[in-house]
Amino acid sequence: MELPAFFDPIVTAPKPQKIIFGVFFLLLLGAGAYFLLLSPLQTRVTELEAQSASLQRELIQSRAIVADLARFRREIAELEQRLAALKDRLPTEKETPSLYRSLSTAAVRAGLAVALFQPREPRNRDFYAEIPVTLTAEGTYHQLGEFFESVAKLPRVVNVADLKLTGVSQSKNPLRAELTLATYMYKTVAAPPKPGAPAPPAGK
């Protein structure tokens, strides 16, 4: 098969020129292959490497979020357990009368002569109400100590807020104790009304 006529100068050229033409042709072929094939592939590889690095960073961030989420869930579970334990030590409004009876019974069993046992108005706090109870009783130091010991063993939280001791003459009980017991009531939070539900009637 004969070559086209424009190849005649190359065919008839001296050997050094043929070598030069050959090298030039190889360079031209290599440049064309690079710009037409390798360069787009290199660009695509660079883009994929950038996407891979970005996905790797997102994966690390996602794992950190998952770890934090697990930690938050554990903390929430611990807080719920602590709140449940706190609720067990704070009577609700329905349980408060039985607590009053327990306090009064503890005073009587200790041998104290109770002259006054009077719960006062609650003092509202964030999620609980503090209920002061005024107690006046007569007895001995031993009986008073036994009463405090019984109060400390109650499953509910009861603190001695104020205490005043005075001696009593002409009485079989040499000591009068005027004190304020502070107990606490857990306030249940009403759930918010559903959208569209009628508002509760206003209190009178």
Coordinates of C-alpha atoms in Angstrom, one line a residue:
M1 CA 0.0 0.0 0.0
E2 CA 1.4 3.3 -1.1
L3 CA 1.7 6.2 1.4
P4 CA 0.1 9.5 0.5
A5 CA 2.2 12.0 -1.4
F6 CA 2.7 14.3 1.6
F7 CA 4.7 11.5 3.3
D8 CA 7.3 11.5 0.4
P9 CA 9.6 14.2 2.0
I10 CA 9.7 12.1 5.2
V11 CA 10.3 8.8 3.4
T12 CA 13.1 10.3 1.2
A13 CA 14.6 12.3 4.0
P14 CA 18.0 11.4 5.4
K15 CA 18.1 9.0 8.5
P16 CA 18.8 11.8 11.1
Q17 CA 15.9 13.8 9.9
K18 CA 13.7 10.6 10.0
I19 CA 14.8 10.1 13.6
I20 CA 13.9 13.8 14.4
F21 CA 10.6 13.4 12.7
G22 CA 10.0 10.2 14.6
V23 CA 10.8 11.7 18.0
F24 CA 8.6 14.7 17.2
F25 CA 5.8 12.4 16.2
L26 CA 6.1 10.5 19.4
L27 CA 6.1 13.7 21.4
L28 CA 3.1 14.9 19.5
L29 CA 1.3 11.6 20.1
G30 CA 2.2 11.6 23.8
A31 CA 1.0 15.2 24.2
G32 CA -2.3 14.3 22.4
A33 CA -2.8 11.2 24.6
Y34 CA -2.1 13.2 27.8
F35 CA -4.4 16.1 27.0
L36 CA -7.2 13.9 25.5
L37 CA -7.0 10.9 27.8
L38 CA -4.7 11.3 30.8
S39 CA -5.5 14.9 31.8
P40 CA -9.3 14.3 32.1
L41 CA -8.6 11.1 34.1
Q42 CA -6.2 12.9 36.4
T43 CA -8.8 15.6 36.9
R44 CA -11.5 13.0 37.7
V45 CA -9.1 11.2 40.1
T46 CA -8.4 14.5 41.9
E47 CA -12.1 15.2 42.2
L48 CA -12.7 11.7 43.6
E49 CA -9.9 12.1 46.1
A50 CA -11.4 15.4 47.3
Q51 CA -14.8 13.7 47.6
S52 CA -13.3 10.8 49.5
A53 CA -11.5 13.2 51.9
S54 CA -14.8 15.1 52.4
L55 CA -16.7 11.9 53.0
Q56 CA -14.0 10.7 55.5
R57 CA -14.4 14.0 57.4
E58 CA -18.2 13.6 57.5
L59 CA -17.8 10.0 58.6
I60 CA -15.5 11.1 61.5
Q61 CA -18.0 13.9 62.5
S62 CA -20.9 11.4 62.3
R63 CA -19.1 9.0 64.5
A64 CA -18.4 11.8 67.0
I65 CA -22.1 12.8 66.9
V66 CA -23.1 9.1 67.5
A67 CA -20.7 8.9 70.4
D68 CA -22.0 12.1 71.9
L69 CA -25.6 11.0 71.3
A70 CA -24.9 7.8 73.2
R71 CA -23.4 9.8 76.0
F72 CA -26.3 12.2 76.1
R73 CA -28.7 9.2 76.3
R74 CA -26.8 7.8 79.2
E75 CA -26.9 11.2 81.0
I76 CA -30.6 11.5 80.3
A77 CA -31.2 8.0 81.7
E78 CA -29.2 8.9 84.8
L79 CA -31.1 12.2 85.3
E80 CA -34.4 10.3 84.9
Q81 CA -33.3 7.9 87.6
R82 CA -32.2 10.7 89.9
L83 CA -35.5 12.5 89.3
A84 CA -37.5 9.3 90.0
A85 CA -35.5 8.8 93.3
L86 CA -36.2 12.4 94.2
K87 CA -39.9 12.0 93.5
D88 CA -39.9 9.0 95.9
R89 CA -38.6 11.3 98.6
L90 CA -41.0 14.1 97.9
P91 CA -44.7 13.4 98.6
T92 CA -47.4 14.4 96.2
E93 CA -50.3 16.5 97.3
K94 CA -52.4 13.3 98.0
E95 CA -49.6 11.8 100.1
T96 CA -49.0 14.8 102.2
P97 CA -51.6 14.1 104.9
S98 CA -50.1 10.7 105.6
L99 CA -46.7 12.4 106.1
Y100 CA -48.3 14.7 108.6
R101 CA -49.7 11.7 110.5
S102 CA -46.2 10.1 110.4
L103 CA -44.6 13.2 112.0
S104 CA -47.3 13.5 114.6
T105 CA -47.1 9.8 115.4
A106 CA -43.3 10.0 115.7
A107 CA -43.7 12.8 118.3
V108 CA -46.2 10.9 120.3
R109 CA -44.2 7.7 120.2
A110 CA -41.1 9.6 121.4
G111 CA -43.2 10.6 124.5
L112 CA -43.5 14.3 123.6
A113 CA -46.6 16.2 124.7
V114 CA -47.6 17.9 121.5
A115 CA -49.3 21.2 122.1
L116 CA -49.3 22.5 118.5
F117 CA -49.0 20.7 115.2
Q118 CA -49.8 23.2 112.4
P119 CA -48.9 22.9 108.7
R120 CA -48.6 26.3 107.1
E121 CA -49.1 27.6 103.5
P122 CA -46.7 26.0 101.0
R123 CA -43.9 28.1 99.5
N124 CA -43.6 27.5 95.8
R125 CA -40.2 26.7 94.3
D126 CA -39.2 25.6 90.8
F127 CA -40.6 22.0 90.7
Y128 CA -41.6 21.5 94.3
A129 CA -43.3 23.3 97.2
E130 CA -41.8 23.8 100.6
I131 CA -44.4 23.2 103.4
P132 CA -43.4 24.5 106.9
V133 CA -45.0 22.7 109.8
T134 CA -45.0 24.5 113.2
L135 CA -44.6 22.1 116.1
T136 CA -44.6 22.9 119.8
A137 CA -44.1 20.0 122.2
E138 CA -42.8 19.4 125.8
G139 CA -40.6 16.6 127.0
T140 CA -37.1 15.7 127.9
Y141 CA -33.8 16.0 125.9
H142 CA -33.9 12.2 125.4
Q143 CA -37.5 12.3 124.0
L144 CA -36.7 15.2 121.7
G145 CA -33.6 13.3 120.4
E146 CA -35.7 10.2 119.8
F147 CA -38.2 12.3 117.8
F148 CA -35.4 13.8 115.6
E149 CA -34.0 10.3 115.1
S150 CA -37.5 9.0 113.9
V151 CA -37.8 12.0 111.6
A152 CA -34.4 11.3 110.1
K153 CA -35.5 7.7 109.3
L154 CA -38.6 8.7 107.4
P155 CA -38.5 7.9 103.7
R156 CA -39.6 11.5 102.9
V157 CA -37.4 14.6 103.2
V158 CA -38.1 16.5 106.4
N159 CA -35.7 19.1 107.7
V160 CA -35.6 21.0 111.0
A161 CA -35.7 24.7 109.9
D162 CA -36.0 26.5 113.2
L163 CA -35.6 25.2 116.8
K164 CA -36.1 27.1 120.1
L165 CA -35.7 25.3 123.4
T166 CA -36.9 26.7 126.7
G167 CA -37.0 25.3 130.2
V168 CA -40.4 24.7 131.8
S169 CA -40.9 24.9 135.6
Q170 CA -43.7 23.3 137.5
S171 CA -44.1 20.6 134.8
K172 CA -43.2 17.0 134.5
N173 CA -41.7 17.9 131.2
P174 CA -38.6 20.0 131.8
L175 CA -38.2 21.2 128.2
R176 CA -40.4 23.0 125.6
A177 CA -39.4 22.8 122.0
E178 CA -40.8 25.3 119.5
L179 CA -39.6 24.2 116.0
T180 CA -40.5 24.4 112.4
L181 CA -40.2 21.3 110.3
A182 CA -39.8 21.8 106.5
T183 CA -41.2 19.1 104.3
Y184 CA -41.4 19.3 100.5
M185 CA -44.1 18.4 98.0
Y186 CA -43.4 17.5 94.4
K187 CA -45.4 19.6 92.0
T188 CA -46.7 17.7 89.0
V189 CA -46.4 19.7 85.8
A190 CA -49.6 19.7 83.6
A191 CA -49.1 18.6 80.0
P192 CA -49.6 21.5 77.5
P193 CA -53.0 21.4 75.8
K194 CA -53.1 20.0 72.3
P195 CA -53.5 22.4 69.4
G196 CA -57.1 23.2 68.9
A197 CA -58.2 22.0 72.3
P198 CA -60.4 24.4 74.4
A199 CA -58.5 26.3 77.1
P200 CA -59.2 25.2 80.7
P201 CA -61.7 27.5 82.5
A202 CA -60.1 30.3 84.5
G203 CA -60.1 29.9 88.3
K204 CA -62.5 32.0 90.2

